[in-house]
mmCIF file of C-alpha atoms in Angstrom:
data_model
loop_
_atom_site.group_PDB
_atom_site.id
_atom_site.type_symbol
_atom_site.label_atom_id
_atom_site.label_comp_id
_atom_site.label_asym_id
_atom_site.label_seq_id
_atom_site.Cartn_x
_atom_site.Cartn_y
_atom_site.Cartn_z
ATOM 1 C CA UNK A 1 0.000 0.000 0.000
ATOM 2 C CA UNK A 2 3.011 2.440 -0.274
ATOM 3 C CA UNK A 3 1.940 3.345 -4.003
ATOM 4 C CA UNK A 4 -1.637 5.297 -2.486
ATOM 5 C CA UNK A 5 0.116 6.652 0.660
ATOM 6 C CA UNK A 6 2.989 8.033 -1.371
ATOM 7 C CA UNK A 7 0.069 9.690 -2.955
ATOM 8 C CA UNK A 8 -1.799 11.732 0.297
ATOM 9 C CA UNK A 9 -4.571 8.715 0.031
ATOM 10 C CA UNK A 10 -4.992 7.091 3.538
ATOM 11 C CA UNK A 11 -5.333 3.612 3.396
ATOM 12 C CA UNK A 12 -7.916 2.037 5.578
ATOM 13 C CA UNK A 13 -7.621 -1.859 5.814
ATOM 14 C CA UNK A 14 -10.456 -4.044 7.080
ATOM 15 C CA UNK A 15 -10.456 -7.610 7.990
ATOM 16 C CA UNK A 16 -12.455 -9.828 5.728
ATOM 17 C CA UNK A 17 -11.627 -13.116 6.542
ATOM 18 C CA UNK A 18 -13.643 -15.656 8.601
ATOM 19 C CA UNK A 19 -11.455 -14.998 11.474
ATOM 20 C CA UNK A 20 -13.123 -11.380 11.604
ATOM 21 C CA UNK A 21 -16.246 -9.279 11.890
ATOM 22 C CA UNK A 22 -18.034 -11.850 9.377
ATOM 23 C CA UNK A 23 -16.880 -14.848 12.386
ATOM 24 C CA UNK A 24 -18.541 -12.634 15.314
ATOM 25 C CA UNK A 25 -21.513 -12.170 13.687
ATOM 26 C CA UNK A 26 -21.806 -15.793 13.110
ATOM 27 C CA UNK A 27 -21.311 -16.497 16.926
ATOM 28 C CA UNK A 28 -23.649 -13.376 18.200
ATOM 29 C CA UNK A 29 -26.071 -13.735 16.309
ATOM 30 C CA UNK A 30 -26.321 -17.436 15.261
ATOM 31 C CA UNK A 31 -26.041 -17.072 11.475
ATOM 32 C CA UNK A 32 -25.183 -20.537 9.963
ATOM 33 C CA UNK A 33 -21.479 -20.706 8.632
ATOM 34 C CA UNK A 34 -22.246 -20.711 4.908
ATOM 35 C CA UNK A 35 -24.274 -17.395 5.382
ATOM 36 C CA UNK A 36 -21.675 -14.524 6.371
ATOM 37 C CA UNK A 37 -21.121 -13.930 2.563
ATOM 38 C CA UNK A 38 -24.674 -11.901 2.035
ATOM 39 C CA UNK A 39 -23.092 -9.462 4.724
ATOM 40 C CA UNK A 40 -20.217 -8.505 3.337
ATOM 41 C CA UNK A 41 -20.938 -5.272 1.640
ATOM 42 C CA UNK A 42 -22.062 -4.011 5.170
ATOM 43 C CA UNK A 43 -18.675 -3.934 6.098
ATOM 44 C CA UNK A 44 -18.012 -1.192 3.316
ATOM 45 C CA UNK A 45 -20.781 0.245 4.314
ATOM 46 C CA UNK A 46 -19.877 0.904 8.072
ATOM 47 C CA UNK A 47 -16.326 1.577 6.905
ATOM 48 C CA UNK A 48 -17.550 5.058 5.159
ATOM 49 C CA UNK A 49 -20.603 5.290 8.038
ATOM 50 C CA UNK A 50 -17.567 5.666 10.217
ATOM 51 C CA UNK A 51 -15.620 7.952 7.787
ATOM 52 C CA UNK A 52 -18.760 10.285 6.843
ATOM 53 C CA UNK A 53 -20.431 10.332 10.609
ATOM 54 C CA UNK A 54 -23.814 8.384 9.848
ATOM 55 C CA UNK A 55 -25.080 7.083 12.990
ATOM 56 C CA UNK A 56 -27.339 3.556 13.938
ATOM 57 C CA UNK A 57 -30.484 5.033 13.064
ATOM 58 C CA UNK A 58 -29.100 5.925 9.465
ATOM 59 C CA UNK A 59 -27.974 2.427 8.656
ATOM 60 C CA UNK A 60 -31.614 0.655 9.738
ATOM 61 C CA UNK A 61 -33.454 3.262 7.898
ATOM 62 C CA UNK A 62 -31.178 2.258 4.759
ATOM 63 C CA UNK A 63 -31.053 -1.384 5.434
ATOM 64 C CA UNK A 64 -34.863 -1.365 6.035
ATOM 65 C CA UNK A 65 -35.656 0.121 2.633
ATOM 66 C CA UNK A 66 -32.782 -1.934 1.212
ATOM 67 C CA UNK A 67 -34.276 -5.247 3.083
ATOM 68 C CA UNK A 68 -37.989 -4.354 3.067
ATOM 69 C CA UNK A 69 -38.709 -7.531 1.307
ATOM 70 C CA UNK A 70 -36.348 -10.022 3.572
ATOM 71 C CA UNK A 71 -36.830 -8.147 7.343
ATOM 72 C CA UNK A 72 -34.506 -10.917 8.941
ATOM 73 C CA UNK A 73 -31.619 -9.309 7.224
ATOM 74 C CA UNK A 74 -31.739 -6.090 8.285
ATOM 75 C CA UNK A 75 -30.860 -6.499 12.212
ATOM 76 C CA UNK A 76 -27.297 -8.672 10.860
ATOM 77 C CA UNK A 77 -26.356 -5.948 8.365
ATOM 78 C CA UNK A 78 -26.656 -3.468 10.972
ATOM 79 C CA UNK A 79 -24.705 -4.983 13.439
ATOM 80 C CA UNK A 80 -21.942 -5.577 11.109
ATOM 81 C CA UNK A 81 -21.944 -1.804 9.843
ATOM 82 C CA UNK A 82 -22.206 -0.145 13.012
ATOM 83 C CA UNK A 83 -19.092 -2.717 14.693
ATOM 84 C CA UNK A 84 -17.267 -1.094 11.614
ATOM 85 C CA UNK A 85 -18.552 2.279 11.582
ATOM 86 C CA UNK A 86 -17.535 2.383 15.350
ATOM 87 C CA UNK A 87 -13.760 0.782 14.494
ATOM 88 C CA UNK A 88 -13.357 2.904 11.793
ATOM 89 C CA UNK A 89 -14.673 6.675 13.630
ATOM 90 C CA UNK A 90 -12.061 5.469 16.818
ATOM 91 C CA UNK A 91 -9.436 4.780 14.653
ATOM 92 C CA UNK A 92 -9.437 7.641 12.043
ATOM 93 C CA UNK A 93 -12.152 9.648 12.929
ATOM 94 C CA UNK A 94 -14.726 11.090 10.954
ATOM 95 C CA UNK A 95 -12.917 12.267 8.123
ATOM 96 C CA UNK A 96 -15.646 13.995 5.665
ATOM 97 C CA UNK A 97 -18.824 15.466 7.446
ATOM 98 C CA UNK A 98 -21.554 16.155 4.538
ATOM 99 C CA UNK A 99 -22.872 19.254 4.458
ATOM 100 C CA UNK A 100 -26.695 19.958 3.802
ATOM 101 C CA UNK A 101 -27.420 18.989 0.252
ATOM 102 C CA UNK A 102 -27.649 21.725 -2.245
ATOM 103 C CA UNK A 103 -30.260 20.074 -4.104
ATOM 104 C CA UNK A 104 -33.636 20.969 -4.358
ATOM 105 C CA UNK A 105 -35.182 17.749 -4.539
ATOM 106 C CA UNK A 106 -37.207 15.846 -2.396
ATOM 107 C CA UNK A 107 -36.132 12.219 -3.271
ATOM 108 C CA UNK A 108 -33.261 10.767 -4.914
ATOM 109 C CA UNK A 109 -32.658 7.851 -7.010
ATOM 110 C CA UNK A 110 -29.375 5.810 -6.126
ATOM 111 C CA UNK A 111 -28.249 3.359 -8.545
ATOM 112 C CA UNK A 112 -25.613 0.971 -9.657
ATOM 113 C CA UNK A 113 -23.585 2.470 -12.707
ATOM 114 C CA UNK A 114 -24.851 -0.954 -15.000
ATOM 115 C CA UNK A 115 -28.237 0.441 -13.924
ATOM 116 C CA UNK A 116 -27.381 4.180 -14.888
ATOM 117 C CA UNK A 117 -26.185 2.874 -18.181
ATOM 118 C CA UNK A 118 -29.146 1.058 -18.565
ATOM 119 C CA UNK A 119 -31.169 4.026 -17.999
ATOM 120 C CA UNK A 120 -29.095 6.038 -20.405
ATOM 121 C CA UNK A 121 -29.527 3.415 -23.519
ATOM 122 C CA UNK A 122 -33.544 3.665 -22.689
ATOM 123 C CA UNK A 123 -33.821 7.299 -22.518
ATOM 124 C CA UNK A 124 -31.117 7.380 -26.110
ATOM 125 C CA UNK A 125 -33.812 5.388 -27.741
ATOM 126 C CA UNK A 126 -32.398 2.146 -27.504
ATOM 127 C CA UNK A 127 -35.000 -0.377 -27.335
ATOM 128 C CA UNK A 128 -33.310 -3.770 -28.471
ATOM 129 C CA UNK A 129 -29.940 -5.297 -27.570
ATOM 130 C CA UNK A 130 -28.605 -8.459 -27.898
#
């Protein structure tokens, strides 16, 4: 990691393995051994919680819409980005506080950049692809 710190970028390294965060959430909250891997994007998720200052309540409200359809994910993904969100904030502290949105919208669409292309190619006019 010298190539990014060499740079001004600060490097902040999480533990992914089964020895980790995924291992305690298996023993806390009983989570069968082949299931950690639906959790692991909550542990980038806490990481920049902790780096931007979201709290608890942020994460369910997001993992609630995210989850509406499977509730008995919601409570694990939480866990697992609040542990992180709390290692990362005591560690480095909150780096980047937002400031109040500019915007003048009321909602906000958030989507994955295959998705935003998508999007794109319907609004161009595309309406076949193979």
């Amino acid at each position: 990691m010298e190539y990014p710190e060499s740079n001004g970028i600060k490097v902040v390294g999480l533990d992914y393995t089964t020895g980790s965060i995924l291992s305690e959430l298996r023993e806390r909250r009983g989570i069968a051994p082949h299931m950690p891997s639906p959790f692991t994007n909550s542990v980038i998720v806490g990481a920049i919680a902790g780096l931007i200052g979201f709290d608890e309540e942020s994460l369910r409200a997001g993992f609630s819409h995210r989850f509406a359809a499977r509730k008995q994910l919601v409570e694990p993904n939480v866990y697992i980005a609040v542990k992180v969100a709390k290692h990362v904030s005591n560690k480095f502290g909150p780096r980047l506080i937002l400031g109040e949105s500019m915007l003048q919208h009321e909602e906000y669409m958030v989507v994955s950049g295959n998705e935003a292309v998508s999007i794109g190619k319907i609004i161009g006019g595309l309406r076949f692809q193979s």
